[in-house]
Amino acid sequence: HFKNSHILHLLGNCKNTIRGVYKSSIIFDEGDGEYIIDSYINAISADNMLVFNGGVFSIESATGFGIRSKPDDDDFDSLGKILINYGEFYIKSYKDAVVAKSNITILDDKFDILTQNGYNQPIDDTVSSKGFKVTSDAKGSEIKIYSGDFEVNTADVSFRSNRDLIVLKGNFVIRSGDDAMCGKYSLVIGEKDAPLDDLNIRILWSYESLEGMTIKIYSGRIRSKASNDGINASGVVRQI
């Protein structure tokens, strides 16, 4: 548990600046404390759970991940989940900014994300430099965003779930060197009968704006620019 009401500044010339291993969780408790993390490789990494209940996070990762919850391949007990109840996040990372094995759940927050040098610069395509990513395609794995404000500029896909991606409310400004929002199995945008202004998505640049085997758009305002497909529903979901 981190309980911080002031400023915590960490310099990590190591693999992980903050690390929780097998079946361990890292919890940032409620408060308005500020966390400044300058990391050579990974800034915050936990195998089981990462929980954010408040705080302001300024994170820079020179060669690795920003926030990561992904256990080793031989660890079948740790959950690999990230829960963000509230907070402000300013993340500049070389690899993925926020990545989990099973789930990323965001209730409310403010995000300003930059991976590598952004969407319109030469990139190192040997690494994954996504904004938000869930790696598992098992049933129940998902990125689910209830609300928040997002400014995302990524060399790679901005929002990518290897299973499902659900975006209910919030304000999104996205510049992506690849896809803006991609759920490999399903992509759900908005809620039935929701007010139009509850969800605003502005995709200023992308390769494909919205992609999934199935796509459901219930509400919201969406403006997008894509060099390939604007909305790409690629097939029928095979349930596993």
PDB file of C-alpha atoms in Angstrom:
ATOM      1  CA  HIS A   1       0.000   0.000   0.000  1.00  0.00           C
ATOM      2  CA  PHE A   2       1.134   3.488  -0.849  1.00  0.00           C
ATOM      3  CA  LYS A   3      -0.326   6.263   1.324  1.00  0.00           C
ATOM      4  CA  ASN A   4       1.107   9.526   0.072  1.00  0.00           C
ATOM      5  CA  SER A   5      -0.155  13.052   0.662  1.00  0.00           C
ATOM      6  CA  HIS A   6       2.971  14.848  -0.525  1.00  0.00           C
ATOM      7  CA  ILE A   7       5.468  14.156  -3.344  1.00  0.00           C
ATOM      8  CA  LEU A   8       7.230  10.843  -3.879  1.00  0.00           C
ATOM      9  CA  HIS A   9       9.966  11.049  -6.524  1.00  0.00           C
ATOM     10  CA  LEU A  10      11.565   7.766  -7.616  1.00  0.00           C
ATOM     11  CA  LEU A  11      14.486   7.327  -9.986  1.00  0.00           C
ATOM     12  CA  GLY A  12      14.835   3.759 -11.266  1.00  0.00           C
ATOM     13  CA  ASN A  13      17.954   2.746 -13.151  1.00  0.00           C
ATOM     14  CA  CYS A  14      16.808  -0.870 -12.950  1.00  0.00           C
ATOM     15  CA  LYS A  15      14.320  -3.336 -14.423  1.00  0.00           C
ATOM     16  CA  ASN A  16      11.307  -2.219 -12.326  1.00  0.00           C
ATOM     17  CA  THR A  17      11.118   0.920 -10.216  1.00  0.00           C
ATOM     18  CA  ILE A  18       8.093  -0.397  -8.262  1.00  0.00           C
ATOM     19  CA  ARG A  19       7.562  -4.161  -8.410  1.00  0.00           C
ATOM     20  CA  GLY A  20       5.165  -6.748  -6.958  1.00  0.00           C
ATOM     21  CA  VAL A  21       5.895 -10.377  -7.856  1.00  0.00           C
ATOM     22  CA  TYR A  22       3.945 -13.669  -7.664  1.00  0.00           C
ATOM     23  CA  LYS A  23       0.377 -13.186  -6.295  1.00  0.00           C
ATOM     24  CA  SER A  24       1.232  -9.783  -4.859  1.00  0.00           C
ATOM     25  CA  SER A  25      -0.711  -6.566  -5.412  1.00  0.00           C
ATOM     26  CA  ILE A  26       0.194  -2.885  -5.335  1.00  0.00           C
ATOM     27  CA  ILE A  27      -2.450  -0.454  -4.090  1.00  0.00           C
ATOM     28  CA  PHE A  28      -2.253   3.333  -4.214  1.00  0.00           C
ATOM     29  CA  ASP A  29      -4.721   4.565  -1.612  1.00  0.00           C
ATOM     30  CA  GLU A  30      -6.981   7.601  -1.754  1.00  0.00           C
ATOM     31  CA  GLY A  31      -5.296  10.966  -1.576  1.00  0.00           C
ATOM     32  CA  ASP A  32      -3.943  13.841  -3.578  1.00  0.00           C
ATOM     33  CA  GLY A  33      -0.296  12.863  -3.345  1.00  0.00           C
ATOM     34  CA  GLU A  34       1.974  13.179  -6.352  1.00  0.00           C
ATOM     35  CA  TYR A  35       4.111  10.332  -7.703  1.00  0.00           C
ATOM     36  CA  ILE A  36       6.982  11.218 -10.019  1.00  0.00           C
ATOM     37  CA  ILE A  37       8.589   8.085 -11.481  1.00  0.00           C
ATOM     38  CA  ASP A  38      11.524   8.299 -13.876  1.00  0.00           C
ATOM     39  CA  SER A  39      12.360   4.764 -14.933  1.00  0.00           C
ATOM     40  CA  TYR A  40      14.945   3.336 -17.282  1.00  0.00           C
ATOM     41  CA  ILE A  41      12.845   0.223 -18.008  1.00  0.00           C
ATOM     42  CA  ASN A  42       9.477  -0.452 -16.288  1.00  0.00           C
ATOM     43  CA  ALA A  43       7.931   2.099 -13.935  1.00  0.00           C
ATOM     44  CA  ILE A  44       5.182   0.182 -12.047  1.00  0.00           C
ATOM     45  CA  SER A  45       4.748  -3.592 -12.385  1.00  0.00           C
ATOM     46  CA  ALA A  46       2.689  -6.127 -10.397  1.00  0.00           C
ATOM     47  CA  ASP A  47       1.862  -9.726 -11.280  1.00  0.00           C
ATOM     48  CA  ASN A  48      -1.490  -9.945  -9.502  1.00  0.00           C
ATOM     49  CA  MET A  49      -3.316  -6.606  -9.120  1.00  0.00           C
ATOM     50  CA  LEU A  50      -2.610  -2.923  -9.534  1.00  0.00           C
ATOM     51  CA  VAL A  51      -5.209  -0.682  -7.870  1.00  0.00           C
ATOM     52  CA  PHE A  52      -5.262   3.121  -8.114  1.00  0.00           C
ATOM     53  CA  ASN A  53      -7.632   4.976  -5.787  1.00  0.00           C
ATOM     54  CA  GLY A  54      -6.253   8.471  -6.291  1.00  0.00           C
ATOM     55  CA  GLY A  55      -3.136  10.535  -6.768  1.00  0.00           C
ATOM     56  CA  VAL A  56      -1.299  12.264  -9.582  1.00  0.00           C
ATOM     57  CA  PHE A  57       1.187  10.102 -11.489  1.00  0.00           C
ATOM     58  CA  SER A  58       3.902  11.503 -13.730  1.00  0.00           C
ATOM     59  CA  ILE A  59       5.598   8.484 -15.283  1.00  0.00           C
ATOM     60  CA  GLU A  60       8.409   8.262 -17.800  1.00  0.00           C
ATOM     61  CA  SER A  61       9.894   4.998 -19.037  1.00  0.00           C
ATOM     62  CA  ALA A  62      12.925   5.351 -21.293  1.00  0.00           C
ATOM     63  CA  THR A  63      12.943   1.802 -22.698  1.00  0.00           C
ATOM     64  CA  GLY A  64      10.076  -0.135 -21.095  1.00  0.00           C
ATOM     65  CA  PHE A  65       6.471  -0.086 -19.889  1.00  0.00           C
ATOM     66  CA  GLY A  66       4.660   2.575 -17.893  1.00  0.00           C
ATOM     67  CA  ILE A  67       2.089   0.613 -15.845  1.00  0.00           C
ATOM     68  CA  ARG A  68       2.117  -3.170 -16.184  1.00  0.00           C
ATOM     69  CA  SER A  69       0.285  -6.133 -14.619  1.00  0.00           C
ATOM     70  CA  LYS A  70       1.363  -9.197 -16.525  1.00  0.00           C
ATOM     71  CA  PRO A  71       2.637 -12.310 -14.713  1.00  0.00           C
ATOM     72  CA  ASP A  72       5.275 -14.633 -16.099  1.00  0.00           C
ATOM     73  CA  ASP A  73       4.111 -17.334 -18.506  1.00  0.00           C
ATOM     74  CA  ASP A  74       4.539 -20.080 -15.870  1.00  0.00           C
ATOM     75  CA  ASP A  75       2.546 -18.133 -13.242  1.00  0.00           C
ATOM     76  CA  PHE A  76      -1.039 -19.394 -13.442  1.00  0.00           C
ATOM     77  CA  ASP A  77      -2.138 -17.982 -10.061  1.00  0.00           C
ATOM     78  CA  SER A  78      -1.597 -14.244 -10.425  1.00  0.00           C
ATOM     79  CA  LEU A  79      -4.509 -12.349 -11.972  1.00  0.00           C
ATOM     80  CA  GLY A  80      -2.799  -9.758 -14.150  1.00  0.00           C
ATOM     81  CA  LYS A  81      -5.430  -7.044 -13.584  1.00  0.00           C
ATOM     82  CA  ILE A  82      -5.435  -3.245 -13.346  1.00  0.00           C
ATOM     83  CA  LEU A  83      -8.221  -1.312 -11.589  1.00  0.00           C
ATOM     84  CA  ILE A  84      -8.221   2.475 -11.794  1.00  0.00           C
ATOM     85  CA  ASN A  85     -10.889   4.016  -9.605  1.00  0.00           C
ATOM     86  CA  TYR A  86      -9.545   7.532  -9.799  1.00  0.00           C
ATOM     87  CA  GLY A  87      -6.364   9.449 -10.542  1.00  0.00           C
ATOM     88  CA  GLU A  88      -4.447  11.613 -12.975  1.00  0.00           C
ATOM     89  CA  PHE A  89      -1.864   9.941 -15.186  1.00  0.00           C
ATOM     90  CA  TYR A  90       0.780  11.554 -17.357  1.00  0.00           C
ATOM     91  CA  ILE A  91       2.695   8.731 -19.005  1.00  0.00           C
ATOM     92  CA  LYS A  92       5.500   8.778 -21.538  1.00  0.00           C
ATOM     93  CA  SER A  93       6.743   5.285 -22.324  1.00  0.00           C
ATOM     94  CA  TYR A  94       8.801   3.523 -24.957  1.00  0.00           C
ATOM     95  CA  LYS A  95       6.697   0.354 -24.824  1.00  0.00           C
ATOM     96  CA  ASP A  96       3.008   0.054 -23.820  1.00  0.00           C
ATOM     97  CA  ALA A  97       1.801   2.781 -21.470  1.00  0.00           C
ATOM     98  CA  VAL A  98      -0.800   0.641 -19.612  1.00  0.00           C
ATOM     99  CA  VAL A  99      -0.817  -3.136 -20.134  1.00  0.00           C
ATOM    100  CA  ALA A 100      -2.427  -6.070 -18.319  1.00  0.00           C
ATOM    101  CA  LYS A 101      -2.828  -9.745 -18.991  1.00  0.00           C
ATOM    102  CA  SER A 102      -6.532 -10.133 -18.129  1.00  0.00           C
ATOM    103  CA  ASN A 103      -8.358  -6.880 -17.412  1.00  0.00           C
ATOM    104  CA  ILE A 104      -8.037  -3.123 -17.387  1.00  0.00           C
ATOM    105  CA  THR A 105     -10.996  -1.462 -15.654  1.00  0.00           C
ATOM    106  CA  ILE A 106     -11.193   2.338 -15.530  1.00  0.00           C
ATOM    107  CA  LEU A 107     -13.952   4.052 -13.565  1.00  0.00           C
ATOM    108  CA  ASP A 108     -12.905   7.695 -13.792  1.00  0.00           C
ATOM    109  CA  ASP A 109      -9.610   9.411 -14.463  1.00  0.00           C
ATOM    110  CA  LYS A 110      -7.539  11.768 -16.535  1.00  0.00           C
ATOM    111  CA  PHE A 111      -4.919  10.371 -18.913  1.00  0.00           C
ATOM    112  CA  ASP A 112      -2.271  12.010 -21.058  1.00  0.00           C
ATOM    113  CA  ILE A 113      -0.379   9.280 -22.935  1.00  0.00           C
ATOM    114  CA  LEU A 114       2.614   9.345 -25.279  1.00  0.00           C
ATOM    115  CA  THR A 115       4.372   6.219 -26.565  1.00  0.00           C
ATOM    116  CA  GLN A 116       7.718   6.486 -28.324  1.00  0.00           C
ATOM    117  CA  ASN A 117       7.566   9.835 -30.160  1.00  0.00           C
ATOM    118  CA  GLY A 118       3.918   9.661 -31.124  1.00  0.00           C
ATOM    119  CA  TYR A 119       1.837   8.791 -34.133  1.00  0.00           C
ATOM    120  CA  ASN A 120       3.626  10.626 -36.943  1.00  0.00           C
ATOM    121  CA  GLN A 121       7.279   9.885 -36.212  1.00  0.00           C
ATOM    122  CA  PRO A 122       9.571   7.000 -37.246  1.00  0.00           C
ATOM    123  CA  ILE A 123       9.034   4.132 -34.808  1.00  0.00           C
ATOM    124  CA  ASP A 124      10.752   1.040 -33.506  1.00  0.00           C
ATOM    125  CA  ASP A 125       8.281  -1.602 -34.726  1.00  0.00           C
ATOM    126  CA  THR A 126      10.126  -4.439 -32.965  1.00  0.00           C
ATOM    127  CA  VAL A 127       8.313  -3.558 -29.696  1.00  0.00           C
ATOM    128  CA  SER A 128       4.692  -3.023 -28.698  1.00  0.00           C
ATOM    129  CA  SER A 129       4.073   0.674 -28.034  1.00  0.00           C
ATOM    130  CA  LYS A 130       0.336   0.764 -27.433  1.00  0.00           C
ATOM    131  CA  GLY A 131      -1.574   3.100 -25.152  1.00  0.00           C
ATOM    132  CA  PHE A 132      -3.802   0.577 -23.354  1.00  0.00           C
ATOM    133  CA  LYS A 133      -3.506  -3.169 -23.959  1.00  0.00           C
ATOM    134  CA  VAL A 134      -4.945  -6.454 -22.643  1.00  0.00           C
ATOM    135  CA  THR A 135      -2.989  -9.436 -23.912  1.00  0.00           C
ATOM    136  CA  SER A 136      -5.246 -12.414 -23.092  1.00  0.00           C
ATOM    137  CA  ASP A 137      -7.969 -13.559 -25.490  1.00  0.00           C
ATOM    138  CA  ALA A 138      -9.663 -15.748 -22.854  1.00  0.00           C
ATOM    139  CA  LYS A 139     -13.375 -15.207 -22.237  1.00  0.00           C
ATOM    140  CA  GLY A 140     -13.865 -12.443 -19.670  1.00  0.00           C
ATOM    141  CA  SER A 141     -10.699 -10.574 -20.574  1.00  0.00           C
ATOM    142  CA  GLU A 142     -11.418  -6.971 -21.474  1.00  0.00           C
ATOM    143  CA  ILE A 143     -10.654  -3.307 -21.349  1.00  0.00           C
ATOM    144  CA  LYS A 144     -13.687  -1.584 -19.842  1.00  0.00           C
ATOM    145  CA  ILE A 145     -13.831   2.210 -19.518  1.00  0.00           C
ATOM    146  CA  TYR A 146     -16.731   3.688 -17.567  1.00  0.00           C
ATOM    147  CA  SER A 147     -15.667   7.316 -17.857  1.00  0.00           C
ATOM    148  CA  GLY A 148     -12.657   9.651 -17.995  1.00  0.00           C
ATOM    149  CA  ASP A 149     -10.715  12.170 -20.039  1.00  0.00           C
ATOM    150  CA  PHE A 150      -8.119  10.745 -22.425  1.00  0.00           C
ATOM    151  CA  GLU A 151      -5.471  12.470 -24.532  1.00  0.00           C
ATOM    152  CA  VAL A 152      -3.640   9.655 -26.325  1.00  0.00           C
ATOM    153  CA  ASN A 153      -0.775   9.914 -28.834  1.00  0.00           C
ATOM    154  CA  THR A 154       0.685   6.515 -29.662  1.00  0.00           C
ATOM    155  CA  ALA A 155       3.147   5.092 -32.141  1.00  0.00           C
ATOM    156  CA  ASP A 156       1.154   1.832 -32.065  1.00  0.00           C
ATOM    157  CA  VAL A 157      -2.541   1.035 -31.405  1.00  0.00           C
ATOM    158  CA  SER A 158      -4.097   3.414 -28.864  1.00  0.00           C
ATOM    159  CA  PHE A 159      -6.635   1.020 -27.257  1.00  0.00           C
ATOM    160  CA  ARG A 160      -6.201  -2.717 -27.920  1.00  0.00           C
ATOM    161  CA  SER A 161      -7.836  -5.710 -26.266  1.00  0.00           C
ATOM    162  CA  ASN A 162      -7.131  -9.206 -27.527  1.00  0.00           C
ATOM    163  CA  ARG A 163     -10.661 -10.034 -26.381  1.00  0.00           C
ATOM    164  CA  ASP A 164     -13.243  -7.262 -25.762  1.00  0.00           C
ATOM    165  CA  LEU A 165     -13.065  -3.461 -25.591  1.00  0.00           C
ATOM    166  CA  ILE A 166     -15.957  -1.568 -23.964  1.00  0.00           C
ATOM    167  CA  VAL A 167     -16.117   2.233 -23.853  1.00  0.00           C
ATOM    168  CA  LEU A 168     -19.183   3.635 -22.079  1.00  0.00           C
ATOM    169  CA  LYS A 169     -18.595   7.337 -21.358  1.00  0.00           C
ATOM    170  CA  GLY A 170     -15.838   9.919 -21.432  1.00  0.00           C
ATOM    171  CA  ASN A 171     -13.915  12.306 -23.639  1.00  0.00           C
ATOM    172  CA  PHE A 172     -11.271  10.921 -25.980  1.00  0.00           C
ATOM    173  CA  VAL A 173      -8.759  12.689 -28.214  1.00  0.00           C
ATOM    174  CA  ILE A 174      -6.711  10.074 -30.078  1.00  0.00           C
ATOM    175  CA  ARG A 175      -3.754  10.230 -32.432  1.00  0.00           C
ATOM    176  CA  SER A 176      -2.616   6.757 -33.394  1.00  0.00           C
ATOM    177  CA  GLY A 177       0.101   5.425 -35.670  1.00  0.00           C
ATOM    178  CA  ASP A 178      -2.077   2.302 -36.081  1.00  0.00           C
ATOM    179  CA  ASP A 179      -5.648   1.545 -34.953  1.00  0.00           C
ATOM    180  CA  ALA A 180      -7.401   3.939 -32.581  1.00  0.00           C
ATOM    181  CA  MET A 181      -9.733   1.451 -30.832  1.00  0.00           C
ATOM    182  CA  CYS A 182      -9.552  -2.290 -31.460  1.00  0.00           C
ATOM    183  CA  GLY A 183     -11.307  -5.158 -29.699  1.00  0.00           C
ATOM    184  CA  LYS A 184     -10.136  -8.375 -31.332  1.00  0.00           C
ATOM    185  CA  TYR A 185     -13.454 -10.093 -30.570  1.00  0.00           C
ATOM    186  CA  SER A 186     -15.873  -7.247 -29.876  1.00  0.00           C
ATOM    187  CA  LEU A 187     -15.895  -3.468 -29.628  1.00  0.00           C
ATOM    188  CA  VAL A 188     -18.763  -1.761 -27.779  1.00  0.00           C
ATOM    189  CA  ILE A 189     -19.160   2.020 -27.880  1.00  0.00           C
ATOM    190  CA  GLY A 190     -21.634   3.866 -25.633  1.00  0.00           C
ATOM    191  CA  GLU A 191     -24.777   2.755 -23.827  1.00  0.00           C
ATOM    192  CA  LYS A 192     -28.373   2.265 -24.938  1.00  0.00           C
ATOM    193  CA  ASP A 193     -30.480   5.416 -24.551  1.00  0.00           C
ATOM    194  CA  ALA A 194     -27.566   7.357 -23.041  1.00  0.00           C
ATOM    195  CA  PRO A 195     -27.344  11.153 -23.470  1.00  0.00           C
ATOM    196  CA  LEU A 196     -25.422  12.056 -26.594  1.00  0.00           C
ATOM    197  CA  ASP A 197     -22.836  14.171 -24.789  1.00  0.00           C
ATOM    198  CA  ASP A 198     -21.854  11.440 -22.306  1.00  0.00           C
ATOM    199  CA  LEU A 199     -19.331  10.111 -24.838  1.00  0.00           C
ATOM    200  CA  ASN A 200     -17.176  12.130 -27.228  1.00  0.00           C
ATOM    201  CA  ILE A 201     -14.508  10.437 -29.340  1.00  0.00           C
ATOM    202  CA  ARG A 202     -12.256  12.490 -31.603  1.00  0.00           C
ATOM    203  CA  ILE A 203      -9.811  10.386 -33.618  1.00  0.00           C
ATOM    204  CA  LEU A 204      -7.538  12.928 -35.239  1.00  0.00           C
ATOM    205  CA  TRP A 205      -5.369  10.358 -36.994  1.00  0.00           C
ATOM    206  CA  SER A 206      -5.335   6.565 -37.308  1.00  0.00           C
ATOM    207  CA  TYR A 207      -4.750   3.680 -39.686  1.00  0.00           C
ATOM    208  CA  GLU A 208      -8.123   2.177 -38.782  1.00  0.00           C
ATOM    209  CA  SER A 209     -10.372   4.072 -36.389  1.00  0.00           C
ATOM    210  CA  LEU A 210     -12.683   1.378 -34.958  1.00  0.00           C
ATOM    211  CA  GLU A 211     -12.039  -2.335 -35.411  1.00  0.00           C
ATOM    212  CA  GLY A 212     -13.464  -5.582 -34.041  1.00  0.00           C
ATOM    213  CA  MET A 213     -14.961  -8.864 -35.195  1.00  0.00           C
ATOM    214  CA  THR A 214     -18.249  -7.317 -34.076  1.00  0.00           C
ATOM    215  CA  ILE A 215     -18.872  -3.625 -33.390  1.00  0.00           C
ATOM    216  CA  LYS A 216     -21.839  -2.168 -31.498  1.00  0.00           C
ATOM    217  CA  ILE A 217     -22.270   1.605 -31.309  1.00  0.00           C
ATOM    218  CA  TYR A 218     -25.099   2.662 -28.980  1.00  0.00           C
ATOM    219  CA  SER A 219     -24.457   6.333 -28.275  1.00  0.00           C
ATOM    220  CA  GLY A 220     -21.995   9.202 -28.331  1.00  0.00           C
ATOM    221  CA  ARG A 221     -20.383  11.531 -30.833  1.00  0.00           C
ATOM    222  CA  ILE A 222     -17.587  10.065 -32.951  1.00  0.00           C
ATOM    223  CA  ARG A 223     -15.367  11.984 -35.370  1.00  0.00           C
ATOM    224  CA  SER A 224     -12.536  10.101 -36.997  1.00  0.00           C
ATOM    225  CA  LYS A 225      -9.791  10.288 -39.587  1.00  0.00           C
ATOM    226  CA  ALA A 226      -8.296   7.066 -40.945  1.00  0.00           C
ATOM    227  CA  SER A 227      -5.888   6.264 -43.739  1.00  0.00           C
ATOM    228  CA  ASN A 228      -7.459   2.806 -44.197  1.00  0.00           C
ATOM    229  CA  ASP A 229     -10.838   1.771 -42.712  1.00  0.00           C
ATOM    230  CA  GLY A 230     -12.989   4.067 -40.614  1.00  0.00           C
ATOM    231  CA  ILE A 231     -15.130   1.285 -39.098  1.00  0.00           C
ATOM    232  CA  ASN A 232     -14.036  -2.296 -39.735  1.00  0.00           C
ATOM    233  CA  ALA A 233     -16.218  -5.176 -38.525  1.00  0.00           C
ATOM    234  CA  SER A 234     -14.138  -8.121 -39.650  1.00  0.00           C
ATOM    235  CA  GLY A 235     -16.185 -11.245 -38.946  1.00  0.00           C
ATOM    236  CA  VAL A 236     -18.195 -13.412 -36.562  1.00  0.00           C
ATOM    237  CA  VAL A 237     -17.004 -13.959 -33.000  1.00  0.00           C
ATOM    238  CA  ARG A 238     -15.905 -17.503 -32.252  1.00  0.00           C
ATOM    239  CA  GLN A 239     -16.786 -18.052 -28.593  1.00  0.00           C
ATOM    240  CA  ILE A 240     -14.106 -19.828 -26.530  1.00  0.00           C
TER     241      ILE A 240
END
